[in-house]
Each structure stands twice: as C-alpha cells, then as structure tokens.
Amino acid sequence: MNDSVFMEEMCSRPVKTPKLDKKAIVEPKPSSTYARLKGWEPEKDEYIRQYLLFHCQFYETKGFGIEWEKFDYFFDLCDPYDGAPSLPSRTNKTNEEVIKELTQLAISNHNQENGTNIVLVEHVSANFRFTAYMAHWITFLALDMSCPRPVPKLYQAKVLRFCGVYQFPIFRVQPTHEEMMAAPVHVKTPFPMHYDLDKPPVVFRRARRGEDPVPGTPFVFTRDGGGEYDSDIESDDDEWIYE
C-alpha cells in the first residue's frame, strides 16, 4: 500500500473518543493569584493563621514584600500585574500603564526635591489597596544618572492618590535583608476581630514563653474573647485597615 492510499484510509476512519476516567478529571487552575484567593472566612483557624502572617509581612516590608504563594485568602491587597481588577483611570489605561505613570510621578517628585536624576529602567512588582483613597506600593529598577557611574538599583515608592492629589510617603532604595534584620520593625498586635454578633471576637496577643505562636509571627489567638490585648505598643506611621 503506497503512502497516499494509506493516508486516505486513515483519514476516512472514524475517530474513536476515549472514555474519560472521572477520577482523572482535574479542575482547571485559576489563571491568576487574585482569582485563586478565597474570601472572608474568619470562622476558620487557617484563615486567622494566614491573616496574622499577612499582617506581619505587611508591617515588616511596609507593604512591598507580600509572598503571595503563601496565602489562600484575600486580605484587602492586590497585585495589579496578576489578574486583579483594573485600577481606576479616567482614560481606561491598563494596570501596567497606571503603575508606570505613578512610578514616573514618584520619581519626578523625588528628583525635584532631592536634586537627583533617577531614571526608570523597569518595574519589578506592585501592590495596591482601595479604601477612601488608592494606596500603591511599587518596586522598580532604576538608575541615578547624577552619579558618576550609575548602577541599576531596586527602588521602592509608596504612592497615595485621592481626588487627583498625590502623596509620596516612601521613596527609598530597597533595603537589603541584612539592613532589615539590623533594624527590625515592631509589628503591632492586630485589634480583636469581630465577625459574628452571636460569638465573642478573636483576640490576638504576643506569645509568652512556652507558648507556640502562629508560624512566621510572634502572635497567638483565642476565640473566646478572653485574654489580654497588647494596646500599649509603639505607634507606626504606616496606615493599616483591619479586617
């Protein structure tokens, strides 16, 4: 049988549909972190554990360094590059375009106030949160062209936007791990979490000697509404919206 006759015969045969093993059917995975994260479930201990870890990461990195792969729940912060809703824009810009515009504003403000000549190279990551205003935490690679030999460095900028007015409370070279360890941030104890009128609140406090705190945090929690709440702690200039 020559090749042409063989191919014609193969094409004329009906295609057999393989039987599907129901156990082998796997649900498609969400295409983004935002789509994967689950919502408000404070009645579950695992939610509270992850809430505390998120709380600590937010404070320790000032909002810039959230390890999204460690979380299964949404905690009022989004990654605009990973499937989050579109950032508000009067000109229907993409999230990437909005973040780039805000970064350029932060750089221009810093250059004007400090006499530098920082130039954006590329973005690395970003987080944002929408409350009464928009808050953005942006990490990017840039060059300071005012230096004799400019070297690319990672910078971080926090941008607040409200009714067309912008504030830039943070603009810095990203601190190294050694620098962060040398000047650790005091993480505030979360306020008691009230989530059900018929149940006592979840109360948080710092673990004492011999207690087993939530992994990655210095805190323990109870669901009976009892225990001591650490209210006499140092203040933090960074705002935080509690769940």
mmCIF file of C-alpha atoms in Angstrom:
data_model
loop_
_atom_site.group_PDB
_atom_site.id
_atom_site.type_symbol
_atom_site.label_atom_id
_atom_site.label_comp_id
_atom_site.label_asym_id
_atom_site.label_seq_id
_atom_site.Cartn_x
_atom_site.Cartn_y
_atom_site.Cartn_z
ATOM 1 C CA MET A 1 0.000 0.000 0.000
ATOM 2 C CA ASN A 2 1.522 3.296 -1.042
ATOM 3 C CA ASP A 3 1.650 6.285 1.266
ATOM 4 C CA SER A 4 -1.180 8.224 -0.411
ATOM 5 C CA VAL A 5 -3.637 5.294 -0.176
ATOM 6 C CA PHE A 6 -2.622 4.671 3.458
ATOM 7 C CA MET A 7 -3.208 8.325 4.448
ATOM 8 C CA GLU A 8 -6.582 8.361 2.654
ATOM 9 C CA GLU A 9 -7.683 5.234 4.524
ATOM 10 C CA MET A 10 -6.573 6.640 7.888
ATOM 11 C CA CYS A 11 -8.424 9.905 7.356
ATOM 12 C CA SER A 12 -11.641 8.079 6.415
ATOM 13 C CA ARG A 13 -11.737 6.032 9.626
ATOM 14 C CA PRO A 14 -13.994 7.365 12.394
ATOM 15 C CA VAL A 15 -12.155 8.921 15.281
ATOM 16 C CA LYS A 16 -12.612 6.960 18.499
ATOM 17 C CA THR A 17 -13.447 9.049 21.545
ATOM 18 C CA PRO A 18 -11.542 7.749 24.576
ATOM 19 C CA LYS A 19 -13.544 7.053 27.695
ATOM 20 C CA LEU A 20 -12.858 9.570 30.427
ATOM 21 C CA ASP A 21 -11.955 8.424 33.883
ATOM 22 C CA LYS A 22 -13.955 10.679 36.206
ATOM 23 C CA LYS A 23 -11.219 10.430 38.844
ATOM 24 C CA ALA A 24 -8.706 11.760 36.343
ATOM 25 C CA ILE A 25 -10.692 14.932 35.616
ATOM 26 C CA VAL A 26 -8.885 17.873 37.225
ATOM 27 C CA GLU A 27 -10.490 21.260 37.715
ATOM 28 C CA PRO A 28 -8.659 23.966 35.790
ATOM 29 C CA LYS A 29 -6.452 26.095 37.986
ATOM 30 C CA PRO A 30 -7.200 29.822 38.243
ATOM 31 C CA SER A 31 -5.113 31.863 35.861
ATOM 32 C CA SER A 32 -4.086 34.420 38.480
ATOM 33 C CA THR A 33 -3.343 34.861 42.165
ATOM 34 C CA TYR A 34 -6.347 37.165 42.533
ATOM 35 C CA ALA A 35 -8.694 34.534 41.086
ATOM 36 C CA ARG A 36 -7.198 31.842 43.305
ATOM 37 C CA LEU A 37 -7.526 33.652 46.631
ATOM 38 C CA LYS A 38 -10.591 32.871 48.727
ATOM 39 C CA GLY A 39 -12.664 35.440 50.586
ATOM 40 C CA TRP A 40 -13.570 36.262 54.178
ATOM 41 C CA GLU A 41 -13.657 33.092 56.354
ATOM 42 C CA PRO A 42 -12.756 34.235 59.902
ATOM 43 C CA GLU A 43 -14.559 31.255 61.431
ATOM 44 C CA LYS A 44 -11.701 29.051 60.212
ATOM 45 C CA ASP A 45 -8.442 28.841 62.167
ATOM 46 C CA GLU A 46 -6.403 28.581 58.970
ATOM 47 C CA TYR A 47 -7.799 31.935 57.832
ATOM 48 C CA ILE A 48 -6.716 33.528 61.126
ATOM 49 C CA ARG A 49 -3.237 31.987 60.857
ATOM 50 C CA GLN A 50 -2.763 33.344 57.348
ATOM 51 C CA TYR A 51 -4.215 36.692 58.405
ATOM 52 C CA LEU A 52 -1.522 37.001 61.070
ATOM 53 C CA LEU A 53 1.230 36.021 58.611
ATOM 54 C CA PHE A 54 -0.035 38.602 56.104
ATOM 55 C CA HIS A 55 -0.230 41.203 58.867
ATOM 56 C CA CYS A 56 3.419 40.580 59.792
ATOM 57 C CA GLN A 57 4.668 40.583 56.203
ATOM 58 C CA PHE A 58 2.853 43.851 55.539
ATOM 59 C CA TYR A 59 4.459 45.587 58.504
ATOM 60 C CA GLU A 60 7.918 44.090 58.113
ATOM 61 C CA THR A 61 8.182 45.074 54.440
ATOM 62 C CA LYS A 62 5.990 48.208 54.718
ATOM 63 C CA GLY A 63 3.613 46.711 52.165
ATOM 64 C CA PHE A 64 6.150 45.961 49.429
ATOM 65 C CA GLY A 65 7.062 42.307 50.004
ATOM 66 C CA ILE A 66 3.986 40.079 50.219
ATOM 67 C CA GLU A 67 4.763 36.425 49.408
ATOM 68 C CA TRP A 68 1.515 35.673 47.606
ATOM 69 C CA GLU A 69 2.295 31.973 47.152
ATOM 70 C CA LYS A 70 1.937 31.513 50.926
ATOM 71 C CA PHE A 71 -1.680 32.677 51.020
ATOM 72 C CA ASP A 72 -5.002 31.110 50.130
ATOM 73 C CA TYR A 73 -7.099 34.113 51.213
ATOM 74 C CA PHE A 74 -7.620 37.696 50.103
ATOM 75 C CA PHE A 75 -6.585 40.323 52.675
ATOM 76 C CA ASP A 76 -7.518 43.672 51.134
ATOM 77 C CA LEU A 77 -4.383 43.975 48.997
ATOM 78 C CA CYS A 78 -3.937 43.183 45.290
ATOM 79 C CA ASP A 79 -1.168 42.576 42.799
ATOM 80 C CA PRO A 80 -2.142 44.689 39.742
ATOM 81 C CA TYR A 81 0.011 42.512 37.475
ATOM 82 C CA ASP A 82 -1.688 39.248 38.435
ATOM 83 C CA GLY A 83 -5.361 39.298 37.491
ATOM 84 C CA ALA A 84 -6.594 41.969 39.903
ATOM 85 C CA PRO A 85 -9.432 44.336 38.870
ATOM 86 C CA SER A 86 -8.468 47.317 36.759
ATOM 87 C CA LEU A 87 -7.092 50.301 38.630
ATOM 88 C CA PRO A 88 -9.324 53.394 38.411
ATOM 89 C CA SER A 89 -8.321 55.516 35.436
ATOM 90 C CA ARG A 90 -10.122 58.266 33.550
ATOM 91 C CA THR A 91 -8.523 57.179 30.277
ATOM 92 C CA ASN A 92 -9.122 53.393 30.540
ATOM 93 C CA LYS A 93 -5.426 52.668 30.932
ATOM 94 C CA THR A 94 -4.201 49.185 31.747
ATOM 95 C CA ASN A 95 -2.899 48.411 35.229
ATOM 96 C CA GLU A 96 0.636 48.336 33.842
ATOM 97 C CA GLU A 97 0.193 51.800 32.341
ATOM 98 C CA VAL A 98 -1.259 53.211 35.569
ATOM 99 C CA ILE A 99 1.604 51.788 37.669
ATOM 100 C CA LYS A 100 4.180 53.168 35.219
ATOM 101 C CA GLU A 101 2.548 56.610 35.361
ATOM 102 C CA LEU A 102 2.522 56.592 39.186
ATOM 103 C CA THR A 103 6.153 55.463 39.268
ATOM 104 C CA GLN A 104 7.187 58.310 36.981
ATOM 105 C CA LEU A 105 5.320 60.759 39.243
ATOM 106 C CA ALA A 106 7.120 59.411 42.319
ATOM 107 C CA ILE A 107 10.496 59.615 40.563
ATOM 108 C CA SER A 108 9.857 63.163 39.322
ATOM 109 C CA ASN A 109 8.803 64.297 42.795
ATOM 110 C CA HIS A 110 11.910 62.741 44.365
ATOM 111 C CA ASN A 111 14.243 64.202 41.718
ATOM 112 C CA GLN A 112 12.767 67.653 42.170
ATOM 113 C CA GLU A 113 13.045 67.579 45.962
ATOM 114 C CA ASN A 114 16.496 65.966 46.183
ATOM 115 C CA GLY A 115 18.333 67.112 43.082
ATOM 116 C CA THR A 116 18.769 63.574 41.781
ATOM 117 C CA ASN A 117 18.328 62.303 38.254
ATOM 118 C CA ILE A 118 16.765 58.885 38.756
ATOM 119 C CA VAL A 119 15.556 57.194 35.570
ATOM 120 C CA LEU A 120 13.171 54.244 35.442
ATOM 121 C CA VAL A 121 14.525 51.043 33.902
ATOM 122 C CA GLU A 122 11.707 48.565 34.511
ATOM 123 C CA HIS A 123 9.060 47.565 37.036
ATOM 124 C CA VAL A 124 9.520 44.590 39.321
ATOM 125 C CA SER A 125 6.352 44.318 41.412
ATOM 126 C CA ALA A 126 3.476 46.307 42.838
ATOM 127 C CA ASN A 127 0.624 46.062 45.344
ATOM 128 C CA PHE A 128 -2.387 48.286 45.727
ATOM 129 C CA ARG A 129 -5.355 48.748 48.030
ATOM 130 C CA PHE A 130 -8.509 50.768 47.567
ATOM 131 C CA THR A 131 -10.068 52.360 50.660
ATOM 132 C CA ALA A 132 -11.095 56.032 50.823
ATOM 133 C CA TYR A 133 -8.114 56.564 48.528
ATOM 134 C CA MET A 134 -5.794 54.450 46.411
ATOM 135 C CA ALA A 135 -2.564 53.253 48.024
ATOM 136 C CA HIS A 136 0.209 51.759 45.886
ATOM 137 C CA TRP A 137 3.450 50.045 46.886
ATOM 138 C CA ILE A 138 5.744 49.884 43.848
ATOM 139 C CA THR A 139 9.147 48.201 43.452
ATOM 140 C CA PHE A 140 11.169 49.081 40.361
ATOM 141 C CA LEU A 141 14.666 49.050 38.878
ATOM 142 C CA ALA A 142 16.195 52.467 38.187
ATOM 143 C CA LEU A 143 19.426 54.349 37.528
ATOM 144 C CA ASP A 144 20.565 57.517 39.299
ATOM 145 C CA MET A 145 22.169 59.367 36.393
ATOM 146 C CA SER A 146 23.522 62.057 38.731
ATOM 147 C CA CYS A 147 26.098 59.517 39.989
ATOM 148 C CA PRO A 148 29.481 59.326 38.166
ATOM 149 C CA ARG A 149 28.934 55.646 37.441
ATOM 150 C CA PRO A 150 25.212 54.875 37.672
ATOM 151 C CA VAL A 151 24.402 51.308 38.677
ATOM 152 C CA PRO A 152 20.909 49.786 38.434
ATOM 153 C CA LYS A 153 19.310 49.585 41.879
ATOM 154 C CA LEU A 154 15.973 48.415 43.217
ATOM 155 C CA TYR A 155 13.833 51.265 44.499
ATOM 156 C CA GLN A 156 10.542 51.302 46.384
ATOM 157 C CA ALA A 157 7.886 54.014 46.318
ATOM 158 C CA LYS A 158 4.611 54.285 48.166
ATOM 159 C CA VAL A 159 2.076 56.467 46.362
ATOM 160 C CA LEU A 160 -1.219 57.678 47.817
ATOM 161 C CA ARG A 161 -3.849 59.073 45.459
ATOM 162 C CA PHE A 162 -7.037 60.873 46.499
ATOM 163 C CA CYS A 163 -9.187 63.125 44.297
ATOM 164 C CA GLY A 164 -6.301 63.884 41.963
ATOM 165 C CA VAL A 165 -3.910 64.714 44.805
ATOM 166 C CA TYR A 166 -0.788 62.566 45.239
ATOM 167 C CA GLN A 167 1.436 61.935 48.239
ATOM 168 C CA PHE A 168 4.724 60.036 48.315
ATOM 169 C CA PRO A 169 5.377 58.984 51.944
ATOM 170 C CA ILE A 170 8.068 56.447 50.962
ATOM 171 C CA PHE A 171 10.766 56.650 48.303
ATOM 172 C CA ARG A 172 13.878 54.632 49.021
ATOM 173 C CA VAL A 173 16.447 52.186 47.742
ATOM 174 C CA GLN A 174 15.120 48.765 48.641
ATOM 175 C CA PRO A 175 16.789 47.738 51.915
ATOM 176 C CA THR A 176 18.863 44.574 51.891
ATOM 177 C CA HIS A 177 17.978 41.604 54.069
ATOM 178 C CA GLU A 178 20.900 42.473 56.362
ATOM 179 C CA GLU A 179 19.633 46.063 56.731
ATOM 180 C CA MET A 180 16.137 44.860 57.564
ATOM 181 C CA MET A 181 17.481 42.443 60.162
ATOM 182 C CA ALA A 182 19.624 45.202 61.704
ATOM 183 C CA ALA A 183 16.611 47.436 62.188
ATOM 184 C CA PRO A 184 13.622 45.131 62.734
ATOM 185 C CA VAL A 185 10.145 46.663 62.611
ATOM 186 C CA HIS A 186 7.899 46.352 65.643
ATOM 187 C CA VAL A 187 4.727 44.719 64.326
ATOM 188 C CA LYS A 188 1.608 45.996 66.021
ATOM 189 C CA THR A 189 -0.752 43.475 67.574
ATOM 190 C CA PRO A 190 -3.947 43.244 65.475
ATOM 191 C CA PHE A 191 -7.118 44.584 67.012
ATOM 192 C CA PRO A 192 -9.678 41.975 68.161
ATOM 193 C CA MET A 193 -11.565 40.640 65.151
ATOM 194 C CA HIS A 194 -15.362 40.964 65.493
ATOM 195 C CA TYR A 195 -17.104 38.917 62.834
ATOM 196 C CA ASP A 196 -20.281 37.446 64.350
ATOM 197 C CA LEU A 197 -22.717 39.196 66.709
ATOM 198 C CA ASP A 198 -23.508 35.879 68.407
ATOM 199 C CA LYS A 199 -19.868 34.938 69.012
ATOM 200 C CA PRO A 200 -17.027 36.525 71.012
ATOM 201 C CA PRO A 201 -14.276 38.198 68.983
ATOM 202 C CA VAL A 202 -10.989 36.612 68.004
ATOM 203 C CA VAL A 203 -8.384 38.164 70.313
ATOM 204 C CA PHE A 204 -4.688 38.440 69.434
ATOM 205 C CA ARG A 205 -1.715 38.867 71.732
ATOM 206 C CA ARG A 206 2.013 38.236 71.716
ATOM 207 C CA ALA A 207 3.080 34.744 72.621
ATOM 208 C CA ARG A 208 4.621 34.250 76.035
ATOM 209 C CA ARG A 209 7.493 31.956 76.976
ATOM 210 C CA GLY A 210 6.481 28.348 76.463
ATOM 211 C CA GLU A 211 3.597 29.144 74.100
ATOM 212 C CA ASP A 212 3.572 28.061 70.457
ATOM 213 C CA PRO A 213 2.907 31.132 68.297
ATOM 214 C CA VAL A 214 1.469 31.040 64.797
ATOM 215 C CA PRO A 215 4.352 30.092 62.427
ATOM 216 C CA GLY A 216 6.069 33.160 60.981
ATOM 217 C CA THR A 217 4.510 35.502 63.564
ATOM 218 C CA PRO A 218 5.003 36.335 67.260
ATOM 219 C CA PHE A 219 1.257 36.059 67.968
ATOM 220 C CA VAL A 220 -1.272 33.628 69.406
ATOM 221 C CA PHE A 221 -5.051 33.980 69.164
ATOM 222 C CA THR A 222 -8.151 32.833 71.051
ATOM 223 C CA ARG A 223 -11.791 32.629 70.037
ATOM 224 C CA ASP A 224 -13.382 33.027 73.458
ATOM 225 C CA GLY A 225 -12.976 36.806 73.593
ATOM 226 C CA GLY A 226 -10.673 36.493 76.587
ATOM 227 C CA GLY A 227 -7.014 37.172 77.080
ATOM 228 C CA GLU A 228 -5.034 40.381 77.240
ATOM 229 C CA TYR A 229 -4.859 42.671 74.231
ATOM 230 C CA ASP A 230 -1.486 44.409 73.780
ATOM 231 C CA SER A 231 -2.666 48.001 73.468
ATOM 232 C CA ASP A 232 0.382 49.707 74.989
ATOM 233 C CA ILE A 233 2.654 49.298 71.980
ATOM 234 C CA GLU A 234 4.608 51.780 69.944
ATOM 235 C CA SER A 235 2.761 53.511 67.131
ATOM 236 C CA ASP A 236 3.527 53.034 63.446
ATOM 237 C CA ASP A 237 3.398 55.801 60.862
ATOM 238 C CA ASP A 238 2.100 53.430 58.189
ATOM 239 C CA GLU A 239 -1.667 53.108 57.999
ATOM 240 C CA TRP A 240 -3.398 49.759 58.217
ATOM 241 C CA ILE A 241 -7.002 48.828 57.553
ATOM 242 C CA TYR A 242 -8.010 45.910 59.753
ATOM 243 C CA GLU A 243 -10.348 43.181 58.569
#
